[in-house]
Short mmCIF file of C-alpha atoms and ligand atoms in Angstrom, two decimals:
data_model
loop_
_atom_site.label_atom_id
_atom_site.label_comp_id
_atom_site.label_asym_id
_atom_site.label_seq_id
_atom_site.Cartn_x
_atom_site.Cartn_y
_atom_site.Cartn_z
CA MET A 264 31.71 -10.16 1.78
CA SER A 265 33.57 -13.10 -0.37
CA MET A 266 36.76 -11.87 -2.21
CA ASP A 267 36.26 -14.57 -5.11
CA LYS A 268 32.26 -13.65 -5.91
CA LYS A 269 30.71 -10.77 -6.01
CA TYR A 270 28.14 -10.11 -3.40
CA THR A 271 24.69 -10.94 -4.77
CA ILE A 272 21.26 -9.28 -3.88
CA GLY A 273 17.79 -10.90 -4.66
CA ILE A 274 14.77 -8.46 -4.99
CA LEU A 275 11.30 -9.33 -5.27
CA THR A 276 7.83 -7.66 -4.78
CA SER A 277 4.99 -9.50 -3.27
CA GLY A 278 1.29 -9.18 -2.44
CA GLY A 279 -0.73 -6.62 -4.11
CA ASP A 280 1.42 -4.12 -6.24
CA ALA A 281 1.96 -0.33 -5.13
CA PRO A 282 2.91 2.61 -7.63
CA GLY A 283 6.54 3.22 -6.61
CA MET A 284 7.79 -0.33 -6.34
CA ASN A 285 9.66 -0.03 -9.95
CA ALA A 286 11.18 3.12 -8.56
CA ALA A 287 12.29 1.19 -5.52
CA ILE A 288 13.69 -1.87 -7.79
CA ARG A 289 15.71 0.71 -10.05
CA ALA A 290 17.21 2.17 -6.78
CA VAL A 291 18.27 -1.01 -5.42
CA VAL A 292 20.01 -2.37 -8.81
CA ARG A 293 21.70 0.74 -9.29
CA THR A 294 23.17 1.16 -5.85
CA ALA A 295 23.98 -2.37 -5.89
CA LEU A 296 25.93 -2.26 -9.28
CA GLU A 297 27.56 1.03 -8.16
CA ASN A 298 29.13 -0.92 -4.99
CA ASN A 299 30.00 -3.72 -7.29
CA MET A 300 27.35 -6.11 -6.26
CA ASN A 301 25.07 -8.25 -8.40
CA VAL A 302 21.46 -8.48 -8.50
CA ILE A 303 19.00 -11.00 -9.05
CA GLY A 304 15.37 -10.31 -9.99
CA VAL A 305 12.65 -12.77 -8.56
CA MET A 306 9.92 -12.85 -11.10
CA HIS A 307 6.27 -13.47 -9.35
CA GLY A 308 7.14 -12.71 -5.64
CA TYR A 309 7.51 -15.52 -3.10
CA GLU A 310 6.10 -17.75 -5.52
CA GLY A 311 9.07 -17.14 -8.03
CA LEU A 312 11.45 -17.77 -5.14
CA VAL A 313 10.07 -21.20 -4.57
CA ASN A 314 9.99 -21.94 -8.28
CA GLY A 315 13.59 -20.43 -9.03
CA GLU A 316 12.35 -17.86 -11.29
CA PHE A 317 15.43 -15.47 -11.28
CA ARG A 318 16.77 -13.01 -13.82
CA PRO A 319 19.87 -11.14 -13.73
CA MET A 320 19.42 -7.25 -13.38
CA GLY A 321 21.96 -4.69 -15.26
CA ALA A 322 21.64 -1.13 -15.11
CA ARG A 323 19.54 -1.02 -18.42
CA ASP A 324 16.95 -3.46 -17.34
CA VAL A 325 15.79 -0.98 -14.84
CA GLY A 326 15.98 1.99 -17.50
CA GLY A 327 12.39 3.53 -18.15
CA ILE A 328 10.42 2.02 -15.11
CA LEU A 329 10.76 4.90 -12.61
CA GLN A 330 7.34 6.38 -13.76
CA ARG A 331 5.63 3.36 -14.35
CA GLY A 332 3.26 1.90 -11.81
CA GLY A 333 2.90 -1.85 -11.19
CA THR A 334 6.08 -3.83 -10.88
CA VAL A 335 8.10 -5.06 -13.59
CA LEU A 336 9.29 -8.30 -11.44
CA LEU A 337 5.36 -9.07 -11.47
CA THR A 338 3.77 -10.16 -8.12
CA SER A 339 1.59 -13.00 -6.37
CA ARG A 340 0.17 -13.92 -3.35
CA SER A 341 1.84 -17.21 -2.79
CA LYS A 342 0.09 -20.08 -0.52
CA ARG A 343 3.21 -22.39 -1.00
CA PHE A 344 5.66 -19.78 0.49
CA MET A 345 3.29 -19.60 3.59
CA GLU A 346 4.17 -23.28 4.31
CA PRO A 347 7.73 -24.32 5.86
CA THR A 348 8.20 -26.79 3.05
CA GLY A 349 8.13 -23.59 0.26
CA GLN A 350 10.00 -21.48 2.63
CA ARG A 351 12.89 -24.28 2.73
CA GLU A 352 12.74 -24.68 -1.05
CA ALA A 353 12.73 -20.66 -1.65
CA ILE A 354 15.92 -20.85 0.82
CA ARG A 355 17.52 -23.77 -1.39
CA LYS A 356 16.88 -21.99 -4.64
CA MET A 357 18.69 -18.76 -3.20
CA ASN A 358 21.59 -20.72 -2.44
CA GLU A 359 21.62 -22.40 -5.51
CA ALA A 360 21.63 -19.21 -7.44
CA GLY A 361 24.28 -17.68 -4.92
CA MET A 362 22.10 -15.18 -3.47
CA ASP A 363 23.49 -13.45 -0.26
CA ALA A 364 20.78 -11.60 0.70
CA LEU A 365 17.19 -10.51 -0.42
CA ILE A 366 15.22 -7.64 -0.54
CA VAL A 367 11.53 -7.81 -0.27
CA ILE A 368 9.17 -5.02 -1.28
CA GLY A 369 5.69 -5.38 -0.07
CA GLY A 370 2.90 -5.10 2.29
CA GLU A 371 2.11 -6.74 5.78
CA GLY A 372 2.09 -10.44 4.56
CA SER A 373 5.14 -9.76 2.62
CA MET A 374 7.00 -8.50 5.77
CA ASN A 375 5.59 -11.83 7.41
CA GLY A 376 7.40 -13.90 4.94
CA ALA A 377 10.44 -11.79 4.81
CA ASN A 378 10.74 -12.29 8.96
CA ALA A 379 10.09 -16.08 8.28
CA LEU A 380 13.19 -16.11 5.89
CA SER A 381 15.20 -13.87 8.52
CA GLN A 382 14.30 -16.69 11.13
CA GLN A 383 15.94 -19.19 9.03
CA GLY A 384 19.24 -17.40 8.54
CA VAL A 385 18.34 -15.51 5.51
CA LYS A 386 19.80 -12.08 5.29
CA VAL A 387 16.92 -10.07 4.64
CA ILE A 388 15.71 -5.95 4.20
CA GLY A 389 12.12 -5.30 3.78
CA LEU A 390 10.54 -2.24 2.14
CA PRO A 391 7.23 -1.21 2.86
CA GLY A 392 5.05 -1.40 -0.58
CA SER A 393 1.15 -0.89 -0.02
CA ILE A 394 -1.52 1.45 -0.96
CA ASP A 395 -3.34 0.81 2.42
CA ASN A 396 -0.67 2.34 4.46
CA ASP A 397 -1.24 -0.35 7.06
CA ILE A 398 2.51 -1.47 7.92
CA TRP A 399 3.52 -0.83 11.30
CA GLY A 400 7.06 0.97 11.62
CA THR A 401 6.90 3.62 8.92
CA ASN A 402 4.85 6.77 8.65
CA ILE A 403 3.62 5.83 5.05
CA ALA A 404 4.25 3.25 2.62
CA ILE A 405 5.50 3.04 -1.02
CA GLY A 406 2.42 3.67 -3.09
CA THR A 407 -0.33 5.20 -0.56
CA ASP A 408 0.59 8.83 -1.72
CA THR A 409 -0.24 7.94 -5.40
CA ALA A 410 -3.51 6.10 -4.29
CA MET A 411 -4.61 9.11 -2.27
CA ASN A 412 -4.14 11.43 -5.09
CA THR A 413 -6.13 8.89 -7.34
CA ILE A 414 -8.63 8.96 -4.91
CA MET A 415 -8.66 12.66 -4.94
CA ASP A 416 -8.81 12.90 -8.55
CA ALA A 417 -11.80 10.50 -8.52
CA VAL A 418 -14.00 12.28 -5.94
CA ASP A 419 -13.17 15.67 -7.43
CA LYS A 420 -14.87 14.55 -10.66
CA LEU A 421 -17.86 12.62 -8.78
CA ARG A 422 -18.19 16.48 -7.03
CA ASP A 423 -18.71 17.88 -10.29
CA THR A 424 -21.59 15.86 -11.31
CA ALA A 425 -23.09 15.26 -7.83
CA SER A 426 -23.40 19.29 -7.32
CA SER A 427 -24.71 19.43 -10.64
CA HIS A 428 -27.46 16.91 -9.83
CA GLN A 429 -27.49 17.74 -6.34
CA ARG A 430 -26.92 14.17 -5.16
CA ALA A 431 -25.28 12.29 -2.42
CA PHE A 432 -22.42 9.80 -3.64
CA LEU A 433 -21.28 6.99 -1.83
CA VAL A 434 -17.75 6.06 -2.68
CA GLU A 435 -16.05 3.02 -1.66
CA THR A 436 -12.07 3.10 -1.15
CA MET A 437 -9.84 0.22 -0.65
CA GLY A 438 -7.42 -0.53 2.29
CA ARG A 439 -8.46 -3.57 3.62
CA ASN A 440 -8.87 -3.60 7.36
CA SER A 441 -7.43 -0.09 7.63
CA GLY A 442 -9.59 3.07 7.39
CA TYR A 443 -6.36 5.19 6.42
CA LEU A 444 -7.10 5.90 2.77
CA ALA A 445 -10.75 6.68 3.66
CA VAL A 446 -9.78 8.92 6.67
CA MET A 447 -7.35 10.84 4.44
CA ALA A 448 -9.54 11.21 1.84
CA GLY A 449 -12.18 12.23 3.85
CA ILE A 450 -10.14 15.53 4.55
CA VAL A 451 -8.71 15.70 1.12
CA CYS A 452 -12.13 15.30 -0.70
CA GLY A 453 -14.55 17.29 1.83
CA ALA A 454 -16.34 14.32 2.63
CA GLU A 455 -19.79 14.61 4.64
CA MET A 456 -19.06 11.32 6.59
CA THR A 457 -16.19 8.57 6.51
CA LEU A 458 -17.16 5.25 7.38
CA ILE A 459 -13.99 3.07 8.38
CA PRO A 460 -13.44 -0.43 10.11
CA GLU A 461 -12.19 1.20 13.28
CA VAL A 462 -15.28 3.27 14.09
CA PRO A 463 -18.53 1.08 13.51
CA THR A 464 -21.37 3.26 11.90
CA SER A 465 -25.05 2.58 11.09
CA VAL A 466 -26.87 3.07 8.05
CA ASP A 467 -28.87 5.63 9.96
CA GLU A 468 -26.08 7.70 11.09
CA VAL A 469 -25.26 8.08 7.19
CA ALA A 470 -28.62 8.91 6.54
CA VAL A 471 -28.58 11.71 9.20
CA ALA A 472 -25.26 13.11 7.82
CA VAL A 473 -26.61 13.42 4.19
CA GLU A 474 -30.03 14.95 5.43
CA GLU A 475 -28.09 17.44 7.41
CA ALA A 476 -25.98 18.32 4.75
CA TYR A 477 -29.14 18.76 2.48
CA LYS A 478 -30.52 20.94 5.07
CA ARG A 479 -27.53 23.08 5.38
CA GLY A 480 -28.00 23.72 1.70
CA LYS A 481 -25.25 21.83 0.37
CA THR A 482 -25.25 21.00 -3.23
CA HIS A 483 -24.26 17.57 -2.70
CA ALA A 484 -22.83 15.12 -0.26
CA ILE A 485 -19.98 12.84 -0.46
CA ILE A 486 -19.82 9.84 1.75
CA ILE A 487 -16.27 7.78 1.81
CA ASN A 488 -16.70 4.02 2.70
CA ALA A 489 -13.71 2.01 3.23
CA GLU A 490 -14.15 -1.61 1.86
CA GLY A 491 -13.53 -2.81 5.36
CA SER A 492 -16.36 -1.00 7.15
CA GLY A 493 -18.23 -3.33 7.48
CA ILE A 494 -21.24 -2.11 5.36
CA ARG A 495 -21.23 -3.05 1.67
CA THR A 496 -21.64 0.18 -0.40
CA THR A 497 -24.13 -1.34 -2.72
CA ASP A 498 -26.38 -1.98 0.34
CA LEU A 499 -25.73 1.35 1.91
CA ALA A 500 -26.59 3.04 -1.43
CA GLU A 501 -29.62 1.24 -1.78
CA ARG A 502 -30.87 1.84 1.75
CA ILE A 503 -30.12 5.77 2.00
CA ASP A 504 -31.79 5.92 -1.74
CA GLN A 505 -35.06 4.53 -0.03
CA MET A 506 -34.97 7.11 2.88
CA ASP A 507 -36.23 10.24 2.56
CA VAL A 508 -32.65 12.49 2.73
CA GLY A 509 -33.10 15.19 0.41
CA PHE A 510 -30.58 14.08 -2.11
CA LYS A 511 -30.83 11.03 -4.38
CA THR A 512 -27.86 8.82 -4.07
CA ARG A 513 -25.45 7.33 -6.59
CA MET A 514 -22.26 4.86 -5.53
CA THR A 515 -19.05 4.36 -7.05
CA ILE A 516 -16.58 1.65 -6.03
CA LEU A 517 -13.03 2.93 -7.33
CA GLY A 518 -11.74 -0.80 -6.92
CA HIS A 519 -8.26 -1.51 -8.20
CA ILE A 520 -7.79 1.96 -9.90
CA GLN A 521 -6.43 2.71 -6.74
CA ARG A 522 -3.54 0.34 -7.22
CA GLY A 523 -2.45 1.62 -10.60
CA GLY A 524 -0.76 4.80 -12.24
CA SER A 525 2.37 6.45 -12.36
CA PRO A 526 3.81 7.19 -9.04
CA THR A 527 3.59 10.60 -7.51
CA ALA A 528 6.76 12.78 -7.27
CA TYR A 529 6.74 11.69 -3.34
CA ASP A 530 6.36 8.16 -3.97
CA ARG A 531 9.26 8.29 -6.39
CA LEU A 532 11.00 9.82 -3.80
CA LEU A 533 10.33 7.79 -0.93
CA ALA A 534 11.06 4.42 -2.91
CA SER A 535 14.37 5.89 -4.23
CA ARG A 536 15.54 6.61 -1.02
CA MET A 537 14.19 3.49 0.63
CA GLY A 538 16.12 1.12 -2.30
CA VAL A 539 19.55 3.12 -1.70
CA LYS A 540 19.29 2.75 2.07
CA ALA A 541 18.25 -0.92 1.76
CA VAL A 542 21.79 -1.78 -0.10
CA GLU A 543 23.40 0.58 2.17
CA ALA A 544 22.10 -1.16 4.92
CA LEU A 545 22.97 -4.89 3.71
CA ILE A 546 26.63 -3.43 3.17
CA ASP A 547 26.77 -2.05 6.68
CA GLY A 548 25.54 -5.67 7.83
CA THR A 549 22.21 -4.70 8.86
CA HIS A 550 19.41 -7.33 8.03
CA GLY A 551 16.38 -8.67 9.54
CA MET A 552 15.22 -5.01 9.37
CA MET A 553 12.46 -3.07 7.23
CA ALA A 554 12.86 0.59 6.05
CA GLY A 555 10.53 3.15 7.35
CA LEU A 556 10.11 6.78 7.08
CA LYS A 557 10.64 8.05 10.65
CA GLY A 558 10.11 11.71 10.83
CA LYS A 559 12.02 13.08 7.83
CA GLY A 560 14.72 10.24 7.70
CA ILE A 561 14.39 6.80 6.68
CA ASP A 562 15.21 4.10 9.77
CA PHE A 563 15.32 0.64 10.15
CA VAL A 564 12.87 -1.17 12.34
CA PRO A 565 13.22 -4.96 13.12
CA LEU A 566 11.05 -7.29 10.96
CA ALA A 567 9.99 -9.04 14.03
CA ASP A 568 8.31 -5.98 15.54
CA VAL A 569 6.89 -5.02 12.17
CA ILE A 570 4.56 -8.27 11.94
CA THR A 571 3.74 -8.15 15.76
CA ASN A 572 2.55 -4.62 16.12
CA LYS A 573 -0.52 -3.16 14.47
CA ARG A 574 -0.46 0.03 12.87
CA GLN A 575 -3.27 2.20 14.29
CA VAL A 576 -5.25 4.88 12.13
CA ASN A 577 -4.58 8.46 13.70
CA MET A 578 -8.14 9.42 15.19
CA GLU A 579 -7.05 13.06 15.36
CA TYR A 580 -7.60 12.71 11.41
CA TYR A 581 -10.89 10.95 11.80
CA ARG A 582 -12.02 14.09 14.06
CA MET A 583 -10.50 16.66 11.69
CA ALA A 584 -12.72 15.39 8.93
CA LYS A 585 -15.77 15.51 10.92
CA VAL A 586 -15.25 19.06 11.80
CA LEU A 587 -14.32 20.12 8.10
CA ALA A 588 -17.53 18.48 6.97
CA ARG A 589 -19.68 21.33 8.55
O1 F6P B 637 -3.28 -4.55 -0.15
C1 F6P B 637 -3.83 -3.92 -1.30
C2 F6P B 637 -5.50 -3.90 -1.73
O2 F6P B 637 -5.42 -3.55 -2.82
C3 F6P B 637 -6.13 -3.77 -0.41
O3 F6P B 637 -6.76 -2.53 -0.40
C4 F6P B 637 -7.60 -4.44 -1.14
O4 F6P B 637 -8.50 -5.10 -0.10
C5 F6P B 637 -6.76 -5.88 -1.76
O5 F6P B 637 -5.22 -5.38 -2.15
C6 F6P B 637 -7.31 -6.27 -2.96
O6 F6P B 637 -6.44 -7.54 -3.54
P1 F6P B 637 -6.71 -8.38 -4.88
O7 F6P B 637 -6.07 -7.44 -5.66
O8 F6P B 637 -6.10 -9.87 -4.45
O9 F6P B 637 -8.00 -8.32 -4.93
#
């Protein structure tokens, strides 16, 4: 660390926002200030890094944001930053602003960007933030627990009306190419069946599951369809409704509701812990790494490993959801 200039950390959020990102920003800023460092907030993710959209972050700038969803630094999916010229420009802007290190909060794509900067000599720490929970190297990402709770609340409400009318509800969850949210929703929402990208499922199989639920005397049936399952929820609903499965069907696409809202206690705590650890890691000379929850502790894993490994859905949970649907 230089003696004449305060060590300066840049911080940005990138990709899809996730509840708890603000809690992580707050933790980074306050831990840095506690250690006599400066923090510069980068607006609009990597796009703002390329453009030099910077603002100094003081303790009061992160007041009252712990409980807020979204990200006060705003976010984007930057095409320009994916190109080497954009990355070179970003590094130039960082140097001009006197940034010694960068903390990136985001999902898989954001960790790719963080690794690209790291390869070019920038001191980077990644924090996993994504409702999809598809990032390798952490048990769970910031925002996933809140999204899960949002799905659970929504399906509980849908179940009320589903059983009153004796209907089958097809509910679409987010998750991009990962079935994580859908599988976990299958368990916590008591779904009859869960369709995920990892397990190809036919419309006929869904029809059988709904019909069997009807024959077993259930008052309703809930089918969770992950957005990446390969079957569009609208098509599925239409085709099941045309079949004679006992229940009439309705569908709900939860969409971006899953990305918003006040972070749960779990997400606030996870984000705070990761934010603190990220700054402490930089102080210890660690970089080129992502914070991950391993067991009960926060560990650091190389960004190079994060981007080359694919996080798999634990199929034990998929089987469990099936057993519990009886
Ligand atoms: O990665 C988070 C996520 O919400 C995915 O679940 C979803 O596929 C995607 O982002 C939606 O992206 P956008 O907000 O750009 O439509």
